[in-house]
PDB file of C-alpha atoms in Angstrom:
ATOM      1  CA  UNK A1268     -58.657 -60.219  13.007  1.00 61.00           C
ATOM      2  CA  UNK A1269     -55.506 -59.851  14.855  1.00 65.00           C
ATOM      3  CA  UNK A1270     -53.242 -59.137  12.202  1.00 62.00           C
ATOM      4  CA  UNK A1271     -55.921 -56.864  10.738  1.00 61.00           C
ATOM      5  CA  UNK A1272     -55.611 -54.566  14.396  1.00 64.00           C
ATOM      6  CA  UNK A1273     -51.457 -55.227  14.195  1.00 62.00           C
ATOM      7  CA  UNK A1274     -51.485 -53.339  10.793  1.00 56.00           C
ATOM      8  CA  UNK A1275     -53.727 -50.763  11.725  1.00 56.00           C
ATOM      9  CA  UNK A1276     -51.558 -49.889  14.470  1.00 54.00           C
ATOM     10  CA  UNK A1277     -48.315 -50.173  12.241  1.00 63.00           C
ATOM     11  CA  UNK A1278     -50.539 -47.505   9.862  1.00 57.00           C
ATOM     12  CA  UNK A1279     -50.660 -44.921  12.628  1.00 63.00           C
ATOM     13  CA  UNK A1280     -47.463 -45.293  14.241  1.00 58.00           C
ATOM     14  CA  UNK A1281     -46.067 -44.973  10.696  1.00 63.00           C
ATOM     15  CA  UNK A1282     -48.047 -42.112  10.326  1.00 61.00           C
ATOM     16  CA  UNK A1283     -47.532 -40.203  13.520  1.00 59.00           C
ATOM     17  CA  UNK A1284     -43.736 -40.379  12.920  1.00 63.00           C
ATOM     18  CA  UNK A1285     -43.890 -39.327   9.482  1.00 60.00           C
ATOM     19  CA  UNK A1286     -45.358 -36.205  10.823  1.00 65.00           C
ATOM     20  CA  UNK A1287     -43.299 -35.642  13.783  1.00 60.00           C
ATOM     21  CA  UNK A1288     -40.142 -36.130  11.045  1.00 64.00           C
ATOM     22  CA  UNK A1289     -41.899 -33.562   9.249  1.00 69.00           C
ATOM     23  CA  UNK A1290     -42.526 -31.403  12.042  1.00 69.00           C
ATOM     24  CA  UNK A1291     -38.616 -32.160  12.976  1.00 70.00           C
ATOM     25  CA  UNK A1292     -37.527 -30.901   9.430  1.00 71.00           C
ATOM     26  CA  UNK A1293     -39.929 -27.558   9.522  1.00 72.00           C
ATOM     27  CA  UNK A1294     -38.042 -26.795  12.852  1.00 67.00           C
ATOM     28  CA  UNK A1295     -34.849 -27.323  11.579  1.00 67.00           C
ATOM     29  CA  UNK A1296     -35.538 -24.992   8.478  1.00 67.00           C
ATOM     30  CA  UNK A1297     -36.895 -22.168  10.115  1.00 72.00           C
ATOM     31  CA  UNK A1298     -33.898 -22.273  12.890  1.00 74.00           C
ATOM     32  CA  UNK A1299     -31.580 -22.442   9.408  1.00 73.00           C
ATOM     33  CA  UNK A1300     -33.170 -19.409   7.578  1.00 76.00           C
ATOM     34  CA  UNK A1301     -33.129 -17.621  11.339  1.00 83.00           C
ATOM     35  CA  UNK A1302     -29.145 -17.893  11.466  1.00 81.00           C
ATOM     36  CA  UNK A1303     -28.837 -16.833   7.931  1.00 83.00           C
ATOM     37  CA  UNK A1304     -31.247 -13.593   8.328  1.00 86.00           C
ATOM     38  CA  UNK A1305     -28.700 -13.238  11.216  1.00 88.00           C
ATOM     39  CA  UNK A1306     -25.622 -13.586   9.259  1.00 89.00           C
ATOM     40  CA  UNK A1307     -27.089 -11.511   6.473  1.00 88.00           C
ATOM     41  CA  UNK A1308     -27.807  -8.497   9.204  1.00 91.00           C
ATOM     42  CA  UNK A1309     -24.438  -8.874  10.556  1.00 92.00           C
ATOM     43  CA  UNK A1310     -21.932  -8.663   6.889  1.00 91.00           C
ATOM     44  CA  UNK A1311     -24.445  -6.076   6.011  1.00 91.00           C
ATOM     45  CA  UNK A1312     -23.674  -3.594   8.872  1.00 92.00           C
ATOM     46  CA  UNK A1313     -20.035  -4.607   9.077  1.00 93.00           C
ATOM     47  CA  UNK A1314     -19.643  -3.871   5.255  1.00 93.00           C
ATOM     48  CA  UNK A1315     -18.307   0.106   5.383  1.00 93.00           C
ATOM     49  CA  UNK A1316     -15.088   0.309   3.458  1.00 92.00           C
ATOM     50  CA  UNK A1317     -13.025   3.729   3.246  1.00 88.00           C
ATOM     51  CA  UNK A1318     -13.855   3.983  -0.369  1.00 86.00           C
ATOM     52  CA  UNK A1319     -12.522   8.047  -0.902  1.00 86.00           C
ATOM     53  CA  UNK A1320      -8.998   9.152  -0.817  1.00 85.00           C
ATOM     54  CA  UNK A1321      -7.814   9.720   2.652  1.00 82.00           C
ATOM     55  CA  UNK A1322      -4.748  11.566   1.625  1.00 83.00           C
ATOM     56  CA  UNK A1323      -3.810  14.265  -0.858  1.00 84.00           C
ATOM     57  CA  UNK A1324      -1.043  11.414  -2.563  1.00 81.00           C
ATOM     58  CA  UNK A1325      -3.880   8.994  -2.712  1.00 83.00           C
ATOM     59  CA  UNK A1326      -6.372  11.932  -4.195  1.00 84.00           C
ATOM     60  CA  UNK A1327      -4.009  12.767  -6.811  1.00 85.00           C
ATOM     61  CA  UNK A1328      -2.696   9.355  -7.936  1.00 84.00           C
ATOM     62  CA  UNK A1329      -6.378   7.872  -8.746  1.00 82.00           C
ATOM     63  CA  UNK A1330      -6.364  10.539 -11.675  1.00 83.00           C
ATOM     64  CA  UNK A1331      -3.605   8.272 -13.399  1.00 86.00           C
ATOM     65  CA  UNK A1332      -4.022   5.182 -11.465  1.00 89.00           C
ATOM     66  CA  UNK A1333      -6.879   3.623 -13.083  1.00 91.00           C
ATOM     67  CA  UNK A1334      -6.070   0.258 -10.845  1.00 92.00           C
ATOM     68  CA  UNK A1335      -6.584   1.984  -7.966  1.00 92.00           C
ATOM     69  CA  UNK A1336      -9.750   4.164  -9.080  1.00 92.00           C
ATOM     70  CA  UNK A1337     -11.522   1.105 -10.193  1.00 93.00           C
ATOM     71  CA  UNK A1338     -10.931  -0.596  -7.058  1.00 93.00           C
ATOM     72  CA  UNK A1339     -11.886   2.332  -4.758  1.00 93.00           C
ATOM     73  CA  UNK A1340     -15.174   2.719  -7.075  1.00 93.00           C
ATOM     74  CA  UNK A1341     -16.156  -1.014  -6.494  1.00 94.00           C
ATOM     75  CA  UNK A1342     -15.711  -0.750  -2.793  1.00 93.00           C
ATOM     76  CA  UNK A1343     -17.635   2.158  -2.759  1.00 92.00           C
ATOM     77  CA  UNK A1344     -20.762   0.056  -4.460  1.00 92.00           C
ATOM     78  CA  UNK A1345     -22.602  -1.774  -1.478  1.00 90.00           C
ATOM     79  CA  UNK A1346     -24.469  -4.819  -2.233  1.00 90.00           C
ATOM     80  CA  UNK A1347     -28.203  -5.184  -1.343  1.00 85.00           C
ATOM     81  CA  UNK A1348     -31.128  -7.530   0.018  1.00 84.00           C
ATOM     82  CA  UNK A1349     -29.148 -11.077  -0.256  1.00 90.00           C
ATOM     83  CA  UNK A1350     -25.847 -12.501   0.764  1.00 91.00           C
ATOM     84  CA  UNK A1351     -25.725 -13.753  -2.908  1.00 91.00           C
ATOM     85  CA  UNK A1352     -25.119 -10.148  -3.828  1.00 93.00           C
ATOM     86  CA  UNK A1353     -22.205  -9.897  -1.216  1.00 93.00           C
ATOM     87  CA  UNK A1354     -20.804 -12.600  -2.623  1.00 93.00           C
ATOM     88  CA  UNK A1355     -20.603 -11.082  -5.973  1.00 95.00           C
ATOM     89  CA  UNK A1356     -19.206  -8.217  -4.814  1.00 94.00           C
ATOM     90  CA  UNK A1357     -16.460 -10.111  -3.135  1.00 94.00           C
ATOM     91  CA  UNK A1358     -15.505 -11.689  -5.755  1.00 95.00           C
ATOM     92  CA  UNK A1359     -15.265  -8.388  -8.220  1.00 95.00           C
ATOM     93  CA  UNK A1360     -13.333  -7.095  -5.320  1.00 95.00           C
ATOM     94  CA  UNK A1361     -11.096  -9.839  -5.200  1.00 95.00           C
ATOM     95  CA  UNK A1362     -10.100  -9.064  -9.333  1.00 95.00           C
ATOM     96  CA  UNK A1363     -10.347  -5.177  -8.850  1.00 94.00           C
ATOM     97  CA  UNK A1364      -7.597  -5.913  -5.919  1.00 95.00           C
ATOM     98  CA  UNK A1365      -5.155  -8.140  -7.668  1.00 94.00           C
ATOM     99  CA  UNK A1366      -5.141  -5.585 -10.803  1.00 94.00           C
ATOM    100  CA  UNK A1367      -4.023  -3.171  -8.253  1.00 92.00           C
ATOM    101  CA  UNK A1368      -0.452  -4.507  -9.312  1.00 89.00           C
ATOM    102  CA  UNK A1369      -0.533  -3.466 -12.644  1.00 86.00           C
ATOM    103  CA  UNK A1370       0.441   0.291 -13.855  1.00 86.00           C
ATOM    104  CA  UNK A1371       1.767   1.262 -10.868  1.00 88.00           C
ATOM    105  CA  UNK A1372       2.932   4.709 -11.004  1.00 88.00           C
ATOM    106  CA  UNK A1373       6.614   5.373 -11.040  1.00 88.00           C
ATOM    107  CA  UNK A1374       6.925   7.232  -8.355  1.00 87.00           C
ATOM    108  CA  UNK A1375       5.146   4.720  -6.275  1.00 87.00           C
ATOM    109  CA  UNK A1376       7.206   1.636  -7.467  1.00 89.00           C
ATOM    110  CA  UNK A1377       8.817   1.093  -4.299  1.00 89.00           C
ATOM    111  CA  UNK A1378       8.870  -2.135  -2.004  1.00 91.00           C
ATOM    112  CA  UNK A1379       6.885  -0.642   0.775  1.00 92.00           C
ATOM    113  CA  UNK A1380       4.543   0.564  -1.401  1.00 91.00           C
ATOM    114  CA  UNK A1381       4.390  -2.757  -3.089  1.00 92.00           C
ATOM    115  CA  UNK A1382       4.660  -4.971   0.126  1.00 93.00           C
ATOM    116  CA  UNK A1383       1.245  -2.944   1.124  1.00 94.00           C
ATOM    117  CA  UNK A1384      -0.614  -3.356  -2.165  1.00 94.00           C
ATOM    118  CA  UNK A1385       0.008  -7.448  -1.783  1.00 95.00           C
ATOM    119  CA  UNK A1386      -1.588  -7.305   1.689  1.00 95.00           C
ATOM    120  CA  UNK A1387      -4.540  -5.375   0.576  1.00 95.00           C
ATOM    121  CA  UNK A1388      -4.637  -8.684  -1.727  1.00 95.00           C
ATOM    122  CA  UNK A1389      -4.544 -11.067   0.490  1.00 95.00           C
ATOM    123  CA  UNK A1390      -6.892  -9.679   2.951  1.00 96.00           C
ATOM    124  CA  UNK A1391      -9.415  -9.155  -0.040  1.00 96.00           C
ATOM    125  CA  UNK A1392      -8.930 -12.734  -1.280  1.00 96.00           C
ATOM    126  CA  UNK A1393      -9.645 -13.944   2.498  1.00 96.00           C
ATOM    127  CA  UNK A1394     -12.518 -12.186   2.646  1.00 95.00           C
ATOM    128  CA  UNK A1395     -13.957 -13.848  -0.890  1.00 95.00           C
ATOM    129  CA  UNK A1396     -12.776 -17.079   0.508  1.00 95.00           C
ATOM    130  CA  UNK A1397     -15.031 -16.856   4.033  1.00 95.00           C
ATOM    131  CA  UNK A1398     -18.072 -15.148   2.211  1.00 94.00           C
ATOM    132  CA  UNK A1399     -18.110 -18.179   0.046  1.00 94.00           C
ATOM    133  CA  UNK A1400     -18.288 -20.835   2.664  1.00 92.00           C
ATOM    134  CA  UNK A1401     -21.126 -22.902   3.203  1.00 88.00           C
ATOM    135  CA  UNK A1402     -21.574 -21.572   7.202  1.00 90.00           C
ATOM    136  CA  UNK A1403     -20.463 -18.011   6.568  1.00 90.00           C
ATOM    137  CA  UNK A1404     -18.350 -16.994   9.369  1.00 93.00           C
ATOM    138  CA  UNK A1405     -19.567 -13.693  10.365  1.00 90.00           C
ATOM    139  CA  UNK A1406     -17.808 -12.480  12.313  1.00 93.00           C
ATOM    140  CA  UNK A1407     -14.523 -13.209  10.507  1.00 94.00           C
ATOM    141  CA  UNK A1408     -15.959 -11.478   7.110  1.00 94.00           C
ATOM    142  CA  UNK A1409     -16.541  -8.050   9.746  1.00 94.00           C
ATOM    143  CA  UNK A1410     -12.543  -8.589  11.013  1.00 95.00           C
ATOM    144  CA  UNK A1411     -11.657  -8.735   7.339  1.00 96.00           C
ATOM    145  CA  UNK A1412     -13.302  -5.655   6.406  1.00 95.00           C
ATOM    146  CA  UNK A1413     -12.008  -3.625   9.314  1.00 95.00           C
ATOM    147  CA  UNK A1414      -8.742  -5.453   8.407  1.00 95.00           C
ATOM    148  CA  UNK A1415      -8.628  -4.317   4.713  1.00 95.00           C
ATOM    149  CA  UNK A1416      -9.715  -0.479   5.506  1.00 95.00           C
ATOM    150  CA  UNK A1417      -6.164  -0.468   8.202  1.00 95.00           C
ATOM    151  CA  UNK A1418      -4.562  -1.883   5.327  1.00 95.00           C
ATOM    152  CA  UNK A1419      -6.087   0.750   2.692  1.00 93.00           C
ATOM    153  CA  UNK A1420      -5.011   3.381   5.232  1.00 93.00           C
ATOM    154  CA  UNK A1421      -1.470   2.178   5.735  1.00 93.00           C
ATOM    155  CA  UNK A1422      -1.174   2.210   1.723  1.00 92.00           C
ATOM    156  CA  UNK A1423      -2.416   5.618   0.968  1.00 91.00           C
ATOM    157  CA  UNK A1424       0.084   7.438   4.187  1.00 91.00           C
ATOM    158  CA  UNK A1425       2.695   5.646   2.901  1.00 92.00           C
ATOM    159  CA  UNK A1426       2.073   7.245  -0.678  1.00 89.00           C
ATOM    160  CA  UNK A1427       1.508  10.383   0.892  1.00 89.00           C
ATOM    161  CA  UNK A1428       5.367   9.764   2.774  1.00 90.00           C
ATOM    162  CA  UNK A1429       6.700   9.432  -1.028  1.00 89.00           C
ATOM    163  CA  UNK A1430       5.870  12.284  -2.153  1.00 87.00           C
ATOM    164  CA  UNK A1431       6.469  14.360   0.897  1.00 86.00           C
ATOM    165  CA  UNK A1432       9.713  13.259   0.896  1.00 85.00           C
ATOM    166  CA  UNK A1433       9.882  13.636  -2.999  1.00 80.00           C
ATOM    167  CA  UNK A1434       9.429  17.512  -2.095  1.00 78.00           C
ATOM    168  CA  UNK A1435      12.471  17.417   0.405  1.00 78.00           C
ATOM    169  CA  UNK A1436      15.559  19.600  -2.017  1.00 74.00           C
ATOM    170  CA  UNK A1437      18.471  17.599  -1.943  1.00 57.00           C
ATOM    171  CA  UNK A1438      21.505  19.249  -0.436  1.00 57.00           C
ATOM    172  CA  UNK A1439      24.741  20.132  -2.107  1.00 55.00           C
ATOM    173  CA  UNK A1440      26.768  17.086  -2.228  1.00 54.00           C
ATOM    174  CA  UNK A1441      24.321  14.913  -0.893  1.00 55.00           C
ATOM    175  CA  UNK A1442      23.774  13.043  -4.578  1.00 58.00           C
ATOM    176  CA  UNK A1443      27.276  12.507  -4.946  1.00 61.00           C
ATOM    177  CA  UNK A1444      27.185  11.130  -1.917  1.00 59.00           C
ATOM    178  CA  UNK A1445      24.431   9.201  -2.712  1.00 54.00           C
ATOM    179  CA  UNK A1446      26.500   7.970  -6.021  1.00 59.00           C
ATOM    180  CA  UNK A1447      29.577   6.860  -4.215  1.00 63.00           C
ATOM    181  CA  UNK A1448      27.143   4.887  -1.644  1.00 59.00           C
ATOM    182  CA  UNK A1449      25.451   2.570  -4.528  1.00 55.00           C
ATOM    183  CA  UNK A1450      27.064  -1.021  -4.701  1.00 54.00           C
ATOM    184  CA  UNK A1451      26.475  -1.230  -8.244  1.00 55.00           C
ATOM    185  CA  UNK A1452      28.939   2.023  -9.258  1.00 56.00           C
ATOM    186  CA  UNK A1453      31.532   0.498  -7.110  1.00 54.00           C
ATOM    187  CA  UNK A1454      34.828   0.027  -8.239  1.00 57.00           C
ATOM    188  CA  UNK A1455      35.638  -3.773  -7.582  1.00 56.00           C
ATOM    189  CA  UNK A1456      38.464  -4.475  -4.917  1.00 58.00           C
ATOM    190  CA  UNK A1457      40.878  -7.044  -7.265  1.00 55.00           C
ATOM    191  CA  UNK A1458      44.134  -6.954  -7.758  1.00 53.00           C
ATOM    192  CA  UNK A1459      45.418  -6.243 -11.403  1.00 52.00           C
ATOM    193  CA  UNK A1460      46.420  -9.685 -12.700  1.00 55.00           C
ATOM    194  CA  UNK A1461      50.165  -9.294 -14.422  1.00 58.00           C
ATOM    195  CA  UNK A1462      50.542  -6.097 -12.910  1.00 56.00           C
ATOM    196  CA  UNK A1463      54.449  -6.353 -12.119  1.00 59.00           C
ATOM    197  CA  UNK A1464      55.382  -5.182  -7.986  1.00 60.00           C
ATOM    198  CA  UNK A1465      57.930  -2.156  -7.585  1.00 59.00           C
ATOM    199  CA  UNK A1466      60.246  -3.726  -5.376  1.00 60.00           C
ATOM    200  CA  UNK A1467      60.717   0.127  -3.782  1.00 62.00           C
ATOM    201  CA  UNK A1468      57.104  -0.146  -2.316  1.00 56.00           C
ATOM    202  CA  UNK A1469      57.150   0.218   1.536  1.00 58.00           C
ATOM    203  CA  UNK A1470      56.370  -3.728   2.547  1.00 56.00           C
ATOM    204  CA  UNK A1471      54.676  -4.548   5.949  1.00 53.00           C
ATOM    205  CA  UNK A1472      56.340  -6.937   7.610  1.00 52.00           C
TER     206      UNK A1472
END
């Protein structure tokens, strides 16, 4: 009779901690898909990139630079009702950004122009990296937009510099100058080998 009252206690002890376990669990999940609604609402009003041409360079180059076009068109595409969607879009971003490299117009092969487009990488390829993460750090995504947009800026003055400058006439004399300046065109500083010495050359003593 005994053991028959021990296991029916051992039944509901087993049986009231299943269901606070349960209860435990249901808590947890609801606090879970509370921090993700709140991680959702905060990437999706930190997510405005300057997706237009800020600058008459910029305006004109995305006629010929398809690279830069494409990219400007996917940032300009805002993703909707998950963070699945955001992390799509990050991850287009990130290939749209590293193509950026390719068919760069002439004019705009230059290191600073270059040095800008491979931070605009970087930042982009950050921001794919945190929206990926298991806990999404919020509030580092939102840095790395504002971050990218500085850098976006930054890119499109600087093109805008180029071809201000571009527009400058060079003065009369100033590209021979230019000429005798270059490294390359200069005329190396050797002596002559088996060139015989004038002994009537002024010496220095």
């Amino acid at each position: 009779m005994i053991n028959k009252i021990m296991v029916f206690f051992s039944l509901i002890f087993i049986l009231f901690s299943c269901q606070d376990d349960s209860q435990k669990r249901i808590a947890e999940n609801k606090k879970e898909i509370k921090k993700k609604e709140v991680i959702f609402k905060n990437i999706e009003k930190g997510w405005v990139f300057y997706d237009t041409p800020i600058t008459e360079a910029s305006e004109k180059s995305i006629a010929t630079w398809n690279e830069l076009r494409m990219f400007l068109a996917e940032l300009a595409q805002k993703p909707k009702k998950t963070i699945g969607a955001f992390q799509q879009k990050s991850k287009a971003l990130s290939k749209k950004a590293m193509a950026l490299n390719d068919n760069v117009p002439y004019n705009f092969s230059k290191p600073q122009i270059k040095s800008r487009i491979s931070t605009v990488i970087t930042k982009v390829r950050m921001l794919d990296l945190f929206i990926h993460l298991d806990n999404i750090p919020d509030k580092k995504v939102t840095q790395l937009v504002a971050e990218i947009n500085l850098e976006l800026v930054s890119l499109q003055r600087q093109m805008d510099k180029i071809v201000e400058k571009s527009k400058i006439p060079v003065e009369e004399g100033e590209s021979d100058l230019l000429k005798m300046m270059d490294a390359s065109r200069a005329i190396p500083n050797t002596p002559v080998p088996n060139t015989p010495i004038d002994p009537n050359l002024p010496r220095v003593e």
